[in-house]
PDB file of C-alpha atoms in Angstrom:
ATOM      1  CA  MET A   1       0.000   0.000   0.000  1.00 75.00           C
ATOM      2  CA  ILE A   2       2.759   2.460   0.942  1.00 83.00           C
ATOM      3  CA  ASN A   3       4.806   1.244  -2.019  1.00 85.00           C
ATOM      4  CA  GLY A   4       1.957   2.042  -4.434  1.00 83.00           C
ATOM      5  CA  PHE A   5       1.552   5.514  -2.929  1.00 81.00           C
ATOM      6  CA  LYS A   6       5.294   6.142  -3.241  1.00 79.00           C
ATOM      7  CA  ASN A   7       5.216   5.021  -6.894  1.00 79.00           C
ATOM      8  CA  PHE A   8       2.256   7.315  -7.543  1.00 76.00           C
ATOM      9  CA  LEU A   9       4.048  10.329  -6.069  1.00 72.00           C
ATOM     10  CA  LEU A  10       7.267   9.667  -7.923  1.00 74.00           C
ATOM     11  CA  ARG A  11       5.700   9.182 -11.329  1.00 74.00           C
ATOM     12  CA  GLY A  12       6.915  11.767 -13.804  1.00 67.00           C
ATOM     13  CA  ASN A  13       3.598  13.433 -14.528  1.00 78.00           C
ATOM     14  CA  VAL A  14       2.783  14.015 -10.831  1.00 77.00           C
ATOM     15  CA  VAL A  15       6.161  15.637 -10.224  1.00 75.00           C
ATOM     16  CA  ASP A  16       5.862  17.655 -13.459  1.00 81.00           C
ATOM     17  CA  LEU A  17       2.422  18.841 -12.421  1.00 85.00           C
ATOM     18  CA  ALA A  18       3.659  19.852  -8.974  1.00 84.00           C
ATOM     19  CA  VAL A  19       6.533  21.812 -10.500  1.00 85.00           C
ATOM     20  CA  ALA A  20       4.149  23.478 -12.962  1.00 90.00           C
ATOM     21  CA  VAL A  21       1.809  24.548 -10.153  1.00 93.00           C
ATOM     22  CA  VAL A  22       4.657  26.034  -8.096  1.00 93.00           C
ATOM     23  CA  ILE A  23       6.161  27.832 -11.100  1.00 93.00           C
ATOM     24  CA  GLY A  24       2.685  29.012 -12.130  1.00 92.00           C
ATOM     25  CA  ALA A  25       2.036  30.441  -8.678  1.00 93.00           C
ATOM     26  CA  ALA A  26       5.379  32.246  -8.670  1.00 94.00           C
ATOM     27  CA  PHE A  27       4.745  33.557 -12.184  1.00 92.00           C
ATOM     28  CA  THR A  28       1.269  34.719 -11.148  1.00 91.00           C
ATOM     29  CA  ALA A  29       2.821  36.709  -8.308  1.00 92.00           C
ATOM     30  CA  ILE A  30       5.249  38.355 -10.741  1.00 92.00           C
ATOM     31  CA  VAL A  31       2.528  39.294 -13.237  1.00 90.00           C
ATOM     32  CA  ASN A  32       0.168  40.555 -10.531  1.00 89.00           C
ATOM     33  CA  SER A  33       2.973  42.641  -9.018  1.00 91.00           C
ATOM     34  CA  PHE A  34       3.810  44.089 -12.436  1.00 90.00           C
ATOM     35  CA  VAL A  35       0.168  45.033 -12.992  1.00 86.00           C
ATOM     36  CA  SER A  36      -0.546  46.425  -9.518  1.00 84.00           C
ATOM     37  CA  ASP A  37       2.857  47.978  -8.721  1.00 87.00           C
ATOM     38  CA  ILE A  38       3.989  49.246 -12.114  1.00 87.00           C
ATOM     39  CA  LEU A  39       1.216  49.321 -14.709  1.00 84.00           C
ATOM     40  CA  THR A  40      -1.669  50.586 -12.561  1.00 80.00           C
ATOM     41  CA  PRO A  41       0.355  53.451 -10.958  1.00 82.00           C
ATOM     42  CA  PHE A  42       1.597  54.397 -14.434  1.00 82.00           C
ATOM     43  CA  ILE A  43      -1.978  54.552 -15.719  1.00 80.00           C
ATOM     44  CA  ALA A  44      -2.992  56.473 -12.588  1.00 79.00           C
ATOM     45  CA  ALA A  45      -0.232  59.013 -13.239  1.00 82.00           C
ATOM     46  CA  LEU A  46      -1.529  59.563 -16.765  1.00 81.00           C
ATOM     47  CA  GLY A  47      -5.265  59.666 -16.192  1.00 76.00           C
ATOM     48  CA  GLY A  48      -6.132  59.095 -12.561  1.00 74.00           C
ATOM     49  CA  ARG A  49      -6.543  55.803 -10.744  1.00 65.00           C
ATOM     50  CA  PRO A  50      -9.590  53.962 -12.035  1.00 71.00           C
ATOM     51  CA  ASP A  51     -11.516  52.778  -8.982  1.00 78.00           C
ATOM     52  CA  PHE A  52     -15.111  51.779  -9.509  1.00 83.00           C
ATOM     53  CA  SER A  53     -15.614  49.989  -6.166  1.00 85.00           C
ATOM     54  CA  ALA A  54     -18.111  52.599  -4.967  1.00 87.00           C
ATOM     55  CA  LEU A  55     -20.484  51.962  -7.886  1.00 89.00           C
ATOM     56  CA  THR A  56     -23.527  50.028  -6.716  1.00 93.00           C
ATOM     57  CA  LEU A  57     -27.097  49.431  -7.787  1.00 94.00           C
ATOM     58  CA  ARG A  58     -29.847  49.066  -5.205  1.00 94.00           C
ATOM     59  CA  ILE A  59     -32.764  46.857  -6.106  1.00 94.00           C
ATOM     60  CA  GLY A  60     -35.286  46.365  -3.337  1.00 91.00           C
ATOM     61  CA  GLY A  61     -33.309  45.404  -0.235  1.00 90.00           C
ATOM     62  CA  GLY A  62     -30.304  44.106  -2.174  1.00 94.00           C
ATOM     63  CA  GLU A  63     -27.215  45.826  -3.414  1.00 94.00           C
ATOM     64  CA  ILE A  64     -25.422  44.894  -6.617  1.00 94.00           C
ATOM     65  CA  LYS A  65     -21.770  45.916  -6.434  1.00 93.00           C
ATOM     66  CA  TYR A  66     -21.049  46.120 -10.144  1.00 92.00           C
ATOM     67  CA  GLY A  67     -18.136  48.487  -9.489  1.00 88.00           C
ATOM     68  CA  LEU A  68     -16.141  45.645  -7.911  1.00 90.00           C
ATOM     69  CA  PHE A  69     -16.867  43.570 -11.008  1.00 92.00           C
ATOM     70  CA  LEU A  70     -15.597  46.411 -13.221  1.00 88.00           C
ATOM     71  CA  ASN A  71     -12.386  46.608 -11.136  1.00 85.00           C
ATOM     72  CA  ALA A  72     -11.874  42.847 -11.501  1.00 89.00           C
ATOM     73  CA  LEU A  73     -12.575  43.044 -15.243  1.00 90.00           C
ATOM     74  CA  ILE A  74     -10.074  45.868 -15.762  1.00 87.00           C
ATOM     75  CA  SER A  75      -7.481  44.011 -13.705  1.00 86.00           C
ATOM     76  CA  PHE A  76      -8.059  40.841 -15.752  1.00 90.00           C
ATOM     77  CA  LEU A  77      -7.665  42.746 -19.021  1.00 91.00           C
ATOM     78  CA  MET A  78      -4.411  44.297 -17.821  1.00 90.00           C
ATOM     79  CA  VAL A  79      -3.054  40.908 -16.711  1.00 90.00           C
ATOM     80  CA  ALA A  80      -4.102  39.369 -20.041  1.00 92.00           C
ATOM     81  CA  ALA A  81      -2.396  42.198 -21.947  1.00 92.00           C
ATOM     82  CA  VAL A  82       0.810  41.766 -19.932  1.00 91.00           C
ATOM     83  CA  ILE A  83       0.809  38.012 -20.538  1.00 92.00           C
ATOM     84  CA  TYR A  84       0.151  38.452 -24.247  1.00 93.00           C
ATOM     85  CA  PHE A  85       2.581  41.271 -24.991  1.00 93.00           C
ATOM     86  CA  LEU A  86       5.396  40.338 -22.596  1.00 90.00           C
ATOM     87  CA  VAL A  87       5.218  36.528 -22.716  1.00 89.00           C
ATOM     88  CA  VAL A  88       3.216  35.089 -25.633  1.00 92.00           C
ATOM     89  CA  ARG A  89       4.384  37.339 -28.476  1.00 94.00           C
ATOM     90  CA  PRO A  90       8.095  37.231 -27.537  1.00 94.00           C
ATOM     91  CA  TYR A  91       7.855  33.451 -27.097  1.00 91.00           C
ATOM     92  CA  GLU A  92       6.251  33.069 -30.537  1.00 91.00           C
ATOM     93  CA  LYS A  93       8.970  35.218 -32.139  1.00 91.00           C
ATOM     94  CA  ILE A  94      11.782  33.306 -30.457  1.00 90.00           C
ATOM     95  CA  SER A  95      10.287  29.880 -31.147  1.00 87.00           C
ATOM     96  CA  SER A  96       9.660  30.730 -34.816  1.00 84.00           C
ATOM     97  CA  ARG A  97      13.391  31.381 -35.248  1.00 83.00           C
ATOM     98  CA  PHE A  98      14.231  27.893 -34.028  1.00 81.00           C
ATOM     99  CA  THR A  99      11.640  25.978 -36.041  1.00 76.00           C
ATOM    100  CA  ARG A 100      12.746  25.053 -39.509  1.00 69.00           C
ATOM    101  CA  GLN A 101      10.356  25.582 -42.321  1.00 66.00           C
ATOM    102  CA  GLU A 102       9.863  22.218 -43.946  1.00 66.00           C
ATOM    103  CA  GLU A 103      10.241  22.381 -47.668  1.00 71.00           C
ATOM    104  CA  SER A 104       7.251  20.926 -49.400  1.00 77.00           C
ATOM    105  CA  VAL A 105       7.834  17.712 -51.341  1.00 85.00           C
ATOM    106  CA  MET A 106       4.740  18.395 -53.441  1.00 89.00           C
ATOM    107  CA  ARG A 107       3.848  21.043 -55.995  1.00 91.00           C
ATOM    108  CA  ASP A 108       0.961  21.885 -58.299  1.00 91.00           C
ATOM    109  CA  CYS A 109       0.804  20.650 -61.888  1.00 92.00           C
ATOM    110  CA  PRO A 110       0.831  23.709 -64.196  1.00 90.00           C
ATOM    111  CA  GLU A 111      -1.770  22.102 -66.459  1.00 90.00           C
ATOM    112  CA  CYS A 112      -4.462  20.655 -64.183  1.00 91.00           C
ATOM    113  CA  LEU A 113      -3.392  22.117 -60.795  1.00 90.00           C
ATOM    114  CA  SER A 114      -3.425  18.702 -59.108  1.00 91.00           C
ATOM    115  CA  GLU A 115      -0.756  18.033 -56.510  1.00 92.00           C
ATOM    116  CA  ILE A 116       2.286  16.139 -57.790  1.00 92.00           C
ATOM    117  CA  PRO A 117       5.730  15.346 -56.339  1.00 91.00           C
ATOM    118  CA  ARG A 118       8.360  18.048 -56.936  1.00 88.00           C
ATOM    119  CA  ALA A 119      10.675  15.597 -58.723  1.00 89.00           C
ATOM    120  CA  ALA A 120       7.952  14.316 -61.088  1.00 91.00           C
ATOM    121  CA  ALA A 121       8.511  14.645 -64.842  1.00 92.00           C
ATOM    122  CA  ARG A 122       4.887  13.845 -65.711  1.00 91.00           C
ATOM    123  CA  CYS A 123       1.588  14.581 -63.943  1.00 92.00           C
ATOM    124  CA  SER A 124      -0.174  11.450 -62.734  1.00 90.00           C
ATOM    125  CA  GLN A 125      -3.614  13.040 -63.254  1.00 90.00           C
ATOM    126  CA  CYS A 126      -3.457  14.683 -66.686  1.00 92.00           C
ATOM    127  CA  THR A 127      -0.197  13.049 -67.929  1.00 91.00           C
ATOM    128  CA  ALA A 128       1.210  16.436 -68.923  1.00 90.00           C
ATOM    129  CA  GLN A 129       4.983  16.626 -69.104  1.00 91.00           C
ATOM    130  CA  VAL A 130       6.369  18.936 -66.431  1.00 91.00           C
ATOM    131  CA  THR A 131       9.870  20.075 -65.608  1.00 88.00           C
ATOM    132  CA  PRO A 132      11.169  18.337 -62.460  1.00 86.00           C
ATOM    133  CA  VAL A 133      12.034  20.649 -59.582  1.00 82.00           C
ATOM    134  CA  LEU A 134      14.926  19.314 -57.567  1.00 75.00           C
TER     135      LEU A 134
END
């Protein structure tokens, strides 16, 4: 019983998942700090701090605090923008430099536009003679 539990904990995907959660939590702290400590004060310096927490709507005896929702929505959009512009786009640019573009082994026949191998001398569909591309 203990042996099975130990094997479960030491399996690669459990350890990988644990590492991903810890790294994700640390990364979340970095992004949230960037948004709240750098981006939000910068926006506040330009146009005033957006704080909608006082906005409410009273219906009967209840109170809808839609201002808190607006604050959360704005915060989410800022976090999403930081992730996209500072993580996703740079990662895509860097990874595209390291991926080789595979050269196609097929081409279109100039006569019938069917797909034929690049080295073919004759189209298999229309039997037209084509110049091989090596």
